[in-house]
Amino acid sequence: MNLRLAWLRWSGRRPAVRAWALMAPGAAWLLLFFLLPLLFMFGSSFMPSRLYGGVDIGFTVEHYKRFFDPLYLWILWRTVLYSLACTALCLLAGFPVAYVISRAGSWKNLLVFLVVLPFWTSFIVRTFAIMFLMRDTGVINTVLLAIGLIDEPLALMPSAMAVMVGLVSGFLPFMVLPIYSSLEKLDPSLLEAAEVLGARPAERFTKIILPLSMPGIVAGSLLVFIPALGSFVTADLLGGGKSDMMGNLVQRQFTTAGNWPFGSASSFVMMAMVLMAVFVYLQQRDRAQAMGA
Amino acid sequence: MSVPVVEFRNVNKTFGAHKAARNISFSIDNGEFFSILGPSGCGKTTTLRLLAGFEEPDVDGGEVRIHGEVVNQRRPYERKLAMVFQNYALFPHLSVEKNVAFGLERQKVPTGEIGDRVKAALDMVRLDPTTFGSRAPAALSGGQRQRVALARALVLRPTLLLLDEPLGALDLKLRKEMQFELKSLNRRLGITFVYVTHDQEEALTMSDRIAVMDNARVAQLGTPPEIYEQPRTAFVARFIGESNFLDGATAGVGDKGVTYALRPERLDLLAPDSAASGKTQLPAAVKAVVYRGEMLHVRVVLDDGTELVAASRNEGQLRSPVPWKEGARCLAAFSTDDLRRLEAEPA
């Protein structure tokens, strides 16, 4: 009892100590299960690999060098390309949805609920559902065959297109929600003011709506781009090994290929790209804040 | 006869089952300071939005004309008017200069001319362009934002300026100052102002004419003295200033059931033994004396239960207090010329 009182009295005069005490459990968790494994991975990415996932003591940059093999560069390039395409498609499809929801009055909450609904099932289950739609004996082909529109099943998957369908449907809500939240804050009288001042619909979009929703667009693009870079389930299930992304490469190095150091090195290459994307985001945000938006 | 700048002819607007404007008719002359006054929900904002072009009258719901032309279906940017919004509606992502330049840029005015006109507009509303030009709206005070909104509208050199409760968010002192400035801009530039407000004092002090609105209708249209001194309905009498209401029989001028309005400052209180004065004199008892600074309000009750307020100039209560004590008997005296017979209000 006295000890507790003494602690309260002592820490009460030291707010920093209190703050650290409050953060300690979470910080310890992250330290132990995130930062430490990350350091192990970083270390092993510079160590020679042994068979079956082992690591030898030593220093080498061969795993990073190996990355410049056209095979891996091609996977890296494809990953960036797919992620960018996925982000662009999510933006094109998500912006109008977000705009409509932000003007939907009393329907807003229901519509936002519907956007979030897919999160109630796991990503893998949703990807399997797309397989059931798109495979040769899937819903789409069965229906088209039944009504006689086609004679033999369309080769919808495995394909790059199927991967894109999977990525976009998986990440679209991440684009819609932040854009919705920035459009929702947009005062409708700004658009009326612009209209009285002579702005046609297209100008109202480019001069008012777009700049004021830019924080949401940037946040949404990052929220789609980053997980798209790291995704592997989609390319695995819908790409059939022909549209491998970085995630697949990393996963395989840690599992079947058993080359942990190379898997680690690949992870860090990917992480460097994610950090670059975040850096772009922060710069953009600072600029937006400087404008007082 | 010149064409009125604005003309409403029997304009109706319905939202679902709600009638927001019923048979609105008025016309506004060039250079007039015209106020639309009423409590919230009376239809004044709808009327302004019909004029601005954000709303369209009902089908067969009358005509809105600007400079003689029917504009029912014209978009706001085709109506060549400017507007100052209730919460200023400044573009938060643009600097003060860019806000003011917005309309000129839409009209493809040459860049050099835009710069000059923006500076002139900011000068006109007494904002220093070099100090404030590059600031973001978020870095301005309420009064400064108001000025930017005004400059953004005036820079287009409109012939018609709509103002939607533009001073509502300002404190009293600043509001008085802006009232004066708006009025002098109206006079100096010769622009027709259509001013929506719920503040009766603001409307009385600034307007050439006022349309008092109630229940989606124009309850009365007239100059400030007409509105104040000859209110047509009990609503107008009550909404603009204070008013006493007397039954015709009580006042001794007409039938029972007809209501007459009498302004408090037109009602005198006399000692009970006063001689006849040519005025109507009704015995009453003092209920309360309310000290209001420049005025004294004395509440009295007539013998039939009618409550009246008499307002008189405060002649100095410390030096010579009024003799009225609570419960004292007196005579409520008024000239029948000051009684205003009220019309029944439309249902």
XYZ file of C-alpha atoms in Angstrom:
640
model
C 0.000 0.000 0.000
C 2.683 2.425 1.012
C 4.733 1.319 -1.925
C 1.880 2.098 -4.312
C 1.365 5.523 -2.782
C 5.055 6.229 -2.945
C 5.127 5.246 -6.616
C 2.124 7.437 -7.416
C 3.646 10.376 -5.590
C 7.036 9.908 -7.192
C 5.768 9.325 -10.723
C 3.131 12.039 -10.447
C 5.906 14.594 -10.403
C 7.524 12.918 -13.417
C 4.986 12.788 -16.266
C 7.553 11.324 -18.649
C 8.014 8.311 -16.385
C 4.254 7.825 -16.312
C 4.030 8.014 -20.074
C 6.755 5.387 -20.436
C 5.019 3.164 -17.910
C 1.798 3.371 -19.916
C 3.585 2.574 -23.163
C 5.685 -0.241 -21.732
C 3.419 -3.259 -22.461
C 2.792 -2.309 -26.081
C 6.362 -1.226 -26.626
C 7.674 -4.479 -25.162
C 5.406 -6.461 -27.444
C 6.585 -4.630 -30.539
C 10.196 -4.839 -29.453
C 10.018 -8.580 -28.853
C 7.843 -9.701 -31.763
C 8.486 -7.085 -34.406
C 11.754 -5.242 -34.017
C 13.801 -8.210 -32.844
C 12.746 -10.574 -35.677
C 13.287 -7.709 -38.079
C 16.847 -7.285 -36.829
C 17.439 -11.029 -37.140
C 16.186 -10.854 -40.710
C 18.314 -7.835 -41.505
C 21.347 -9.587 -40.054
C 20.709 -12.846 -41.893
C 20.208 -11.039 -45.190
C 23.966 -10.321 -45.059
C 24.963 -13.877 -44.077
C 25.780 -16.851 -46.275
C 22.926 -19.297 -46.586
C 23.116 -22.931 -45.627
C 20.917 -25.693 -46.994
C 17.372 -26.092 -45.581
C 17.025 -22.574 -44.225
C 20.176 -22.430 -42.166
C 22.480 -19.445 -41.875
C 26.277 -19.466 -41.745
C 28.286 -16.974 -39.771
C 29.928 -14.435 -42.078
C 29.227 -11.385 -44.172
C 28.116 -11.264 -47.783
C 26.108 -9.029 -50.063
C 25.507 -11.876 -52.529
C 21.769 -12.012 -51.732
C 21.304 -8.394 -52.680
C 23.498 -8.892 -55.741
C 21.463 -11.919 -56.698
C 18.452 -9.674 -56.831
C 19.818 -8.018 -59.959
C 19.304 -11.243 -61.842
C 16.764 -10.394 -64.597
C 14.482 -13.110 -63.222
C 14.070 -11.315 -59.900
C 14.154 -7.846 -61.354
C 11.312 -8.928 -63.566
C 9.324 -10.077 -60.504
C 10.129 -6.791 -58.775
C 9.045 -4.834 -61.848
C 5.843 -6.878 -62.120
C 5.119 -6.335 -58.438
C 5.486 -2.572 -58.760
C 3.476 -2.573 -61.990
C 0.644 -4.670 -60.544
C 0.549 -2.603 -57.380
C 0.478 0.653 -59.321
C -2.205 -0.667 -61.662
C -4.208 -1.940 -58.706
C -3.892 1.464 -57.000
C -4.954 3.286 -60.160
C -7.954 0.984 -60.712
C -8.995 1.290 -57.057
C -8.760 5.084 -57.356
C -10.835 5.162 -60.545
C -13.457 2.817 -59.133
C -13.305 4.055 -55.548
C -13.491 7.829 -55.986
C -16.979 7.892 -57.539
C -18.209 5.462 -54.873
C -16.762 7.649 -52.104
C -18.266 10.750 -53.711
C -21.740 9.230 -53.932
C -21.587 7.989 -50.330
C -20.464 11.412 -49.093
C -23.615 12.959 -50.645
C -25.971 10.147 -49.656
C -27.504 11.874 -46.645
C -29.218 9.413 -44.355
C -27.969 6.447 -46.426
C -24.342 7.252 -45.570
C -23.968 4.900 -42.622
C -25.542 1.958 -44.413
C -23.351 2.467 -47.481
C -20.167 2.757 -45.405
C -21.231 -0.416 -43.618
C -21.567 -2.174 -46.980
C -18.091 -1.002 -48.010
C -16.632 -2.438 -44.815
C -18.670 -5.647 -45.000
C -16.042 -7.677 -46.945
C -13.690 -7.355 -43.957
C -15.995 -9.670 -42.058
C -14.516 -12.563 -43.994
C -10.838 -13.275 -44.391
C -8.873 -12.162 -47.408
C -8.125 -15.760 -48.364
C -11.779 -16.747 -48.280
C -12.622 -13.804 -50.542
C -9.864 -14.830 -52.941
C -11.241 -18.363 -53.058
C -14.670 -16.917 -53.785
C -13.190 -15.159 -56.830
C -11.728 -18.500 -57.913
C -15.194 -20.023 -57.741
C -16.399 -17.226 -59.973
C -13.617 -17.278 -62.550
C -12.285 -20.823 -62.929
C -13.202 -22.959 -65.965
C -16.067 -24.628 -64.123
C -16.843 -21.415 -62.191
C -20.034 -19.440 -62.008
C -19.225 -17.118 -64.908
C -18.290 -19.857 -67.348
C -21.161 -22.120 -66.248
C -23.709 -19.380 -66.797
C -22.254 -18.315 -70.148
C -22.166 -21.937 -71.333
C -25.695 -22.575 -70.117
C -27.182 -19.647 -71.992
C -25.181 -20.626 -75.046
C -23.114 -17.442 -75.349
C -19.886 -19.483 -75.504
C -19.109 -23.061 -76.593
C -16.145 -23.701 -74.356
C -15.052 -22.150 -71.089
C -13.213 -18.820 -71.261
C -9.685 -19.042 -69.851
C -10.353 -16.411 -67.189
C -7.824 -17.794 -64.750
C -5.068 -18.300 -63.937
C -4.088 -15.000 -65.513
C -2.719 -11.557 -64.775
C -6.218 -10.219 -65.198
C -7.533 -12.570 -62.527
C -4.763 -11.416 -60.183
C -5.780 -7.807 -60.851
C -9.438 -8.596 -60.188
C -8.433 -10.201 -56.896
C -6.179 -7.326 -55.836
C -8.679 -4.614 -56.700
C -11.614 -6.314 -55.016
C -9.490 -7.022 -51.972
C -8.159 -3.494 -51.486
C -10.934 -1.287 -52.857
C -12.408 -0.491 -49.397
C -9.022 0.894 -48.298
C -9.324 3.430 -51.114
C -12.988 4.283 -50.604
C -12.879 4.984 -46.870
C -10.162 7.684 -46.674
C -11.476 9.444 -49.788
C -14.979 9.320 -48.341
C -13.794 10.867 -45.098
C -12.107 13.783 -46.867
C -15.084 14.337 -49.211
C -17.456 14.224 -46.282
C -15.653 17.169 -44.708
C -16.003 19.178 -47.909
C -18.469 21.993 -47.280
C -21.106 21.891 -50.078
C -21.302 25.684 -50.016
C -17.742 25.744 -51.443
C -19.096 24.122 -54.604
C -21.973 26.585 -54.722
C -19.549 29.485 -54.264
C -17.426 28.113 -57.102
C -20.513 27.769 -59.279
C -21.612 31.367 -58.709
C -18.054 32.450 -59.521
C -18.395 30.823 -62.924
C -16.914 27.348 -62.466
C -18.492 24.695 -64.690
C -18.884 21.140 -63.344
C -15.471 20.022 -64.669
C -13.751 23.042 -63.108
C -15.529 22.528 -59.810
C -14.087 19.024 -59.814
C -10.514 19.947 -60.730
C -10.297 23.210 -58.751
C -12.262 22.362 -55.594
C -13.169 18.701 -55.105
C -9.884 17.184 -56.260
C -7.482 19.405 -54.290
C -9.580 19.196 -51.142
C -9.836 15.410 -51.315
C -6.103 15.009 -52.053
C -5.233 13.947 -48.486
C -7.791 11.142 -48.799
C -6.567 10.179 -52.258
C -2.949 9.996 -51.081
C -3.836 8.072 -47.918
C -6.066 5.675 -49.851
C -3.407 5.121 -52.525
C -0.840 4.237 -49.858
C -3.258 1.960 -48.054
C -3.783 0.089 -51.332
C -0.273 0.282 -52.773
C 1.583 -0.965 -49.696
C -0.426 -4.139 -49.033
C -0.592 -4.781 -52.785
C 3.231 -4.785 -52.885
C 3.336 -7.354 -50.127
C 0.454 -9.536 -51.262
C 1.098 -13.136 -52.225
C -2.149 -15.056 -51.705
C -3.821 -13.417 -54.706
C -1.014 -14.086 -57.175
C -0.692 -17.603 -55.795
C -4.349 -18.579 -56.111
C -5.442 -16.557 -59.136
C -2.136 -16.233 -61.011
C -1.235 -19.894 -60.910
C 2.480 -19.265 -60.507
C 2.653 -17.410 -63.814
C 2.196 -13.952 -62.319
C 4.426 -14.193 -59.275
C 4.885 -11.108 -57.162
C 7.512 -10.268 -54.563
C 5.360 -11.699 -51.808
C 5.382 -15.075 -53.532
C 9.142 -14.920 -53.950
C 9.714 -14.118 -50.280
C 7.236 -16.717 -49.124
C 8.865 -19.388 -51.265
C 12.381 -18.565 -50.072
C 11.276 -19.006 -46.466
C 9.270 -22.169 -47.107
C 9.981 -24.486 -50.045
C 13.292 -23.011 -51.237
C 14.631 -22.800 -47.712
C 16.887 -19.856 -48.446
C 16.225 -17.554 -45.494
C 18.976 -15.031 -46.210
C 17.768 -14.451 -49.765
C 14.169 -14.274 -48.526
C 15.281 -11.684 -45.972
C 17.141 -9.654 -48.579
C 14.081 -9.691 -50.847
C 11.935 -8.519 -47.929
C 14.240 -5.598 -47.305
C 14.224 -4.554 -50.932
C 10.449 -4.497 -50.692
C 10.491 -2.640 -47.405
C 12.742 0.005 -48.952
C 10.110 0.574 -51.596
C 7.341 0.835 -49.013
C 9.385 3.374 -47.063
C 9.847 5.381 -50.227
C 6.090 5.417 -50.750
C 5.529 6.544 -47.150
C 8.150 9.249 -47.599
C 6.303 10.587 -50.631
C 3.108 10.527 -48.593
C 4.597 12.459 -45.680
C 6.002 15.105 -47.986
C 2.638 15.506 -49.656
C 0.905 15.755 -46.282
C 3.303 18.389 -45.009
C 2.729 20.424 -48.117
C -1.032 20.114 -47.651
C -0.740 21.197 -44.026
C 1.404 24.160 -44.982
C -1.508 25.273 -47.172
C -3.740 25.049 -44.119
C -5.958 22.423 -45.744
C -39.806 53.107 -66.777
C -36.653 51.109 -66.271
C -36.629 47.334 -66.042
C -36.288 46.066 -62.472
C -33.020 44.255 -61.710
C -34.881 41.405 -60.024
C -38.454 40.359 -60.399
C -40.301 37.471 -58.755
C -43.726 36.715 -60.221
C -45.824 34.325 -58.148
C -42.858 32.059 -57.470
C -43.554 28.732 -55.763
C -41.102 26.129 -54.542
C -41.971 22.794 -53.004
C -39.597 20.278 -51.408
C -41.493 17.003 -51.176
C -44.539 17.862 -49.103
C -42.997 21.060 -47.745
C -43.901 24.373 -49.356
C -40.790 26.508 -49.029
C -42.020 29.461 -51.100
C -45.621 30.398 -51.793
C -46.558 32.963 -54.408
C -43.530 35.132 -53.820
C -43.784 38.363 -55.781
C -41.634 41.450 -55.612
C -39.393 43.530 -57.793
C -36.137 45.225 -56.940
C -34.888 48.396 -58.578
C -31.385 49.175 -59.708
C -29.094 50.127 -56.821
C -31.605 49.226 -54.151
C -30.607 47.717 -50.813
C -33.328 45.103 -50.524
C -33.606 42.897 -47.422
C -35.459 39.657 -47.002
C -36.227 39.395 -43.309
C -37.794 36.615 -41.290
C -37.295 33.950 -38.656
C -35.497 30.724 -39.535
C -37.578 28.442 -41.716
C -39.672 31.290 -43.142
C -38.447 30.728 -46.698
C -35.985 33.607 -46.968
C -33.015 31.389 -47.784
C -35.062 29.446 -50.337
C -36.028 32.757 -51.942
C -32.375 33.787 -52.185
C -31.403 30.369 -53.570
C -34.144 30.669 -56.195
C -32.641 33.998 -57.187
C -29.077 32.656 -57.190
C -30.080 29.660 -59.291
C -29.358 26.864 -56.813
C -33.055 26.052 -56.817
C -35.529 26.097 -59.658
C -39.169 27.175 -59.159
C -41.804 24.440 -59.341
C -43.183 23.615 -62.783
C -45.729 26.375 -63.478
C -44.406 27.874 -60.245
C -43.973 31.411 -61.510
C -41.048 33.339 -62.963
C -37.760 34.620 -61.661
C -36.480 37.468 -63.820
C -33.112 39.177 -63.752
C -32.796 42.356 -65.841
C -36.141 41.458 -67.384
C -35.055 38.024 -68.575
C -36.686 34.858 -67.279
C -33.875 32.869 -65.635
C -35.849 29.969 -64.101
C -33.633 27.384 -65.751
C -30.347 29.279 -65.876
C -27.434 27.904 -63.885
C -25.922 30.244 -61.245
C -22.873 31.049 -63.413
C -25.147 32.151 -66.246
C -26.920 34.747 -64.098
C -24.076 37.283 -63.804
C -24.545 37.834 -60.104
C -22.236 37.526 -57.129
C -22.914 36.092 -53.726
C -21.534 36.265 -50.203
C -22.250 33.083 -48.288
C -23.317 32.658 -44.702
C -20.090 30.991 -43.582
C -18.040 32.856 -46.204
C -17.354 29.605 -48.152
C -13.740 30.630 -48.795
C -11.685 27.957 -50.547
C -9.454 26.634 -47.753
C -6.738 25.370 -50.122
C -6.280 28.714 -51.859
C -4.617 31.892 -50.608
C -6.608 35.092 -50.142
C -5.394 36.359 -53.534
C -6.293 33.096 -55.256
C -9.725 33.126 -53.650
C -10.414 36.598 -54.951
C -8.954 35.743 -58.361
C -11.066 32.576 -58.720
C -13.979 34.169 -60.558
C -11.723 36.214 -62.854
C -9.732 33.111 -63.777
C -12.962 31.330 -64.710
C -13.751 34.249 -67.023
C -10.298 33.938 -68.609
C -9.358 37.504 -67.729
C -5.687 38.184 -68.668
C -3.258 37.467 -65.786
C -1.963 41.028 -65.482
C -5.460 42.432 -65.227
C -6.391 39.773 -62.639
C -3.550 40.940 -60.376
C -4.642 44.576 -60.597
C -8.296 43.860 -60.021
C -7.585 41.549 -57.063
C -5.524 44.290 -55.433
C -8.208 46.865 -56.089
C -10.902 44.582 -54.651
C -8.898 43.916 -51.489
C -8.282 47.648 -51.122
C -11.998 48.256 -51.523
C -12.788 46.039 -48.514
C -9.850 47.597 -46.627
C -7.581 44.554 -46.536
C -3.937 45.309 -47.326
C -3.039 43.102 -50.340
C 0.657 42.856 -49.405
C -0.110 41.748 -45.848
C -3.039 39.452 -46.485
C -2.731 38.421 -50.140
C -0.672 35.289 -49.589
C -2.348 34.160 -46.365
C -4.536 31.082 -46.098
C -8.168 31.723 -45.077
C -7.548 29.628 -41.932
C -5.053 32.286 -40.777
C -7.654 35.088 -40.852
C -10.097 36.362 -38.234
C -13.832 36.182 -38.814
C -14.046 39.812 -39.862
C -11.130 39.448 -42.286
C -12.701 36.344 -43.868
C -15.895 38.325 -44.298
C -13.938 40.981 -46.171
C -12.252 38.412 -48.411
C -15.651 36.900 -49.245
C -16.894 40.367 -50.109
C -13.827 41.131 -52.254
C -14.228 37.799 -54.064
C -17.775 38.814 -54.991
C -17.102 42.477 -55.818
C -14.054 41.796 -58.000
C -16.416 40.492 -60.701
C -18.101 43.925 -60.864
C -21.559 42.419 -60.545
C -24.710 44.455 -60.974
C -26.425 42.255 -58.404
C -24.964 41.058 -55.126
C -26.679 38.461 -52.938
C -25.748 38.279 -49.277
C -26.921 35.371 -47.117
C -26.764 36.419 -43.448
C -23.205 37.626 -44.026
C -22.727 39.177 -40.602
C -24.251 36.409 -38.508
C -20.947 35.045 -37.260
C -19.422 38.376 -36.253
C -19.509 40.008 -32.838
C -21.737 43.015 -32.246
C -19.129 45.751 -32.685
C -17.729 44.297 -35.889
C -21.250 43.716 -37.162
C -22.138 47.401 -36.757
C -18.949 48.385 -38.538
C -19.622 46.006 -41.442
C -23.259 47.154 -41.665
C -22.027 50.659 -42.263
C -19.433 49.517 -44.811
C -21.877 47.353 -46.753
C -24.337 50.207 -46.950
C -21.689 52.623 -48.192
C -20.449 50.084 -50.785
C -24.023 49.760 -51.988
C -24.285 53.535 -52.391
C -20.807 54.095 -53.837
C -20.795 51.262 -56.380
C -24.470 51.440 -57.307
C -24.750 47.650 -57.026
C -28.147 46.193 -56.176
C -27.928 44.337 -52.848
C -30.276 41.525 -51.887
C -29.660 40.889 -48.235
C -31.065 37.960 -46.265
C -31.166 38.335 -42.502
C -33.135 37.315 -39.436
C -31.965 40.412 -37.553
C -34.768 42.986 -37.657
C -32.556 45.811 -36.455
C -30.023 45.102 -39.196
C -32.772 45.139 -41.816
C -34.268 48.391 -40.496
C -30.977 50.275 -40.376
C -29.571 49.160 -43.744
C -32.430 48.607 -46.154
C -34.194 50.774 -48.690
C -36.995 48.235 -48.676
C -37.714 45.076 -46.701
C -39.688 41.965 -47.570
C -40.798 40.407 -44.288
C -41.353 36.695 -44.760
C -43.402 34.317 -42.665
C -44.504 30.772 -43.387
C -43.050 30.761 -46.943
C -44.955 33.943 -47.884
C -44.101 37.622 -48.121
C -46.018 38.960 -45.144
C -45.270 42.597 -45.944
C -43.186 44.571 -48.374
C -42.198 48.149 -47.729
C -39.691 50.744 -46.583
C -38.416 50.440 -42.997
C -40.806 53.185 -41.708
C -43.738 51.532 -43.464
C -42.880 48.145 -42.003
C -42.336 49.510 -38.511
C -45.094 52.069 -38.344
C -47.737 50.330 -40.417
C -47.335 46.607 -39.810
C -49.970 44.686 -41.724
C -50.225 41.563 -39.603
C -49.642 40.635 -35.987
C -46.619 38.614 -37.107
C -44.933 41.647 -38.663
C -45.796 43.837 -35.672
C -44.314 41.286 -33.305
C -41.257 40.356 -35.372
C -40.105 43.908 -36.043
C -39.735 45.781 -32.795
C -42.106 45.350 -29.887
C -45.819 45.844 -30.041
C -48.944 46.050 -27.911
C -52.074 44.340 -29.145
C -55.499 45.810 -28.338
C -58.933 44.566 -29.207
C -60.987 47.107 -31.169
C -63.657 47.149 -28.469
C -61.121 47.732 -25.699
C -59.506 50.607 -27.608
C -62.926 52.062 -28.332
C -62.348 52.300 -32.085
C -64.111 49.356 -33.598
C -65.527 45.927 -33.380
C -64.682 43.223 -30.982
C -62.407 40.610 -32.528
C -60.406 43.083 -34.622
C -56.865 43.486 -33.304
C -54.976 46.760 -33.307
C -51.220 47.201 -32.836
C -49.749 50.047 -30.809
C -46.000 50.621 -30.451
C -44.837 50.950 -26.797
C -43.319 54.391 -27.421
C -46.764 55.648 -28.628
C -48.329 54.769 -25.295
C -48.181 57.348 -22.474
C -48.913 56.817 -18.824
C -50.741 59.611 -17.007
C -51.670 60.173 -13.385
C -55.183 58.779 -12.612
C -56.628 62.230 -12.003
C -55.378 63.774 -15.283
C -57.776 65.905 -17.286
C -59.017 64.781 -20.680
C -56.262 65.326 -23.294
C -57.904 64.521 -26.620
C -56.315 61.099 -26.416
C -57.970 57.849 -25.516
C -57.390 57.238 -21.805
C -57.894 53.817 -20.275
C -57.573 53.094 -16.519
C -54.798 50.660 -15.714
C -52.584 49.321 -12.937
C -48.774 49.273 -13.050
C -47.373 45.748 -13.090
C -43.628 46.271 -13.401
C -41.019 48.864 -14.301
C -38.134 47.570 -16.430
C -34.960 49.631 -16.605
C -33.350 49.277 -20.083
C -30.698 51.959 -20.046
C -31.753 54.478 -22.666
C -35.399 53.455 -22.262
C -37.820 52.642 -19.462
C -40.476 50.024 -20.060
C -43.509 50.138 -17.802
C -45.854 47.148 -17.940
C -49.461 47.930 -17.118
C -52.676 45.897 -17.013
C -55.954 47.375 -18.231
C -59.083 46.647 -16.219
C -60.185 44.036 -18.780
C -56.892 42.157 -18.316
C -55.083 43.385 -21.466
C -51.375 43.805 -20.789
C -49.575 46.756 -22.371
C -46.026 48.100 -22.361
C -45.293 51.805 -22.366
C -41.790 52.855 -23.380
C -40.382 56.235 -22.502
C -36.993 57.863 -22.728
C -34.963 57.498 -19.569
C -34.682 61.035 -18.195
C -32.328 60.011 -15.403
C -33.636 57.689 -12.739
C -31.109 58.815 -10.175
C -32.100 62.470 -10.444
C -35.856 62.209 -11.023
C -37.229 58.681 -10.861
C -40.560 57.922 -12.543
C -43.423 57.919 -10.036
C -44.698 54.494 -11.125
C -44.622 51.903 -8.396
C -45.887 48.376 -8.751
C -49.665 48.295 -8.189
C -50.089 52.064 -8.683
C -53.153 53.205 -10.659
C -52.643 55.198 -13.862
C -54.179 56.068 -17.203
C -52.874 54.454 -20.386
C -53.187 57.209 -22.990
C -52.753 56.977 -26.768
C -53.865 58.711 -29.917
C -56.126 56.575 -32.115
C -53.981 57.685 -35.086
C -51.209 55.519 -33.713
C -53.370 52.409 -33.658
C -52.736 50.100 -36.588
C -55.572 47.805 -37.618
C -54.110 44.343 -38.326
C -55.196 41.959 -41.033
C -55.915 38.353 -40.252
C -52.954 36.144 -41.178
C -53.367 33.717 -44.061
C -53.615 30.113 -42.937
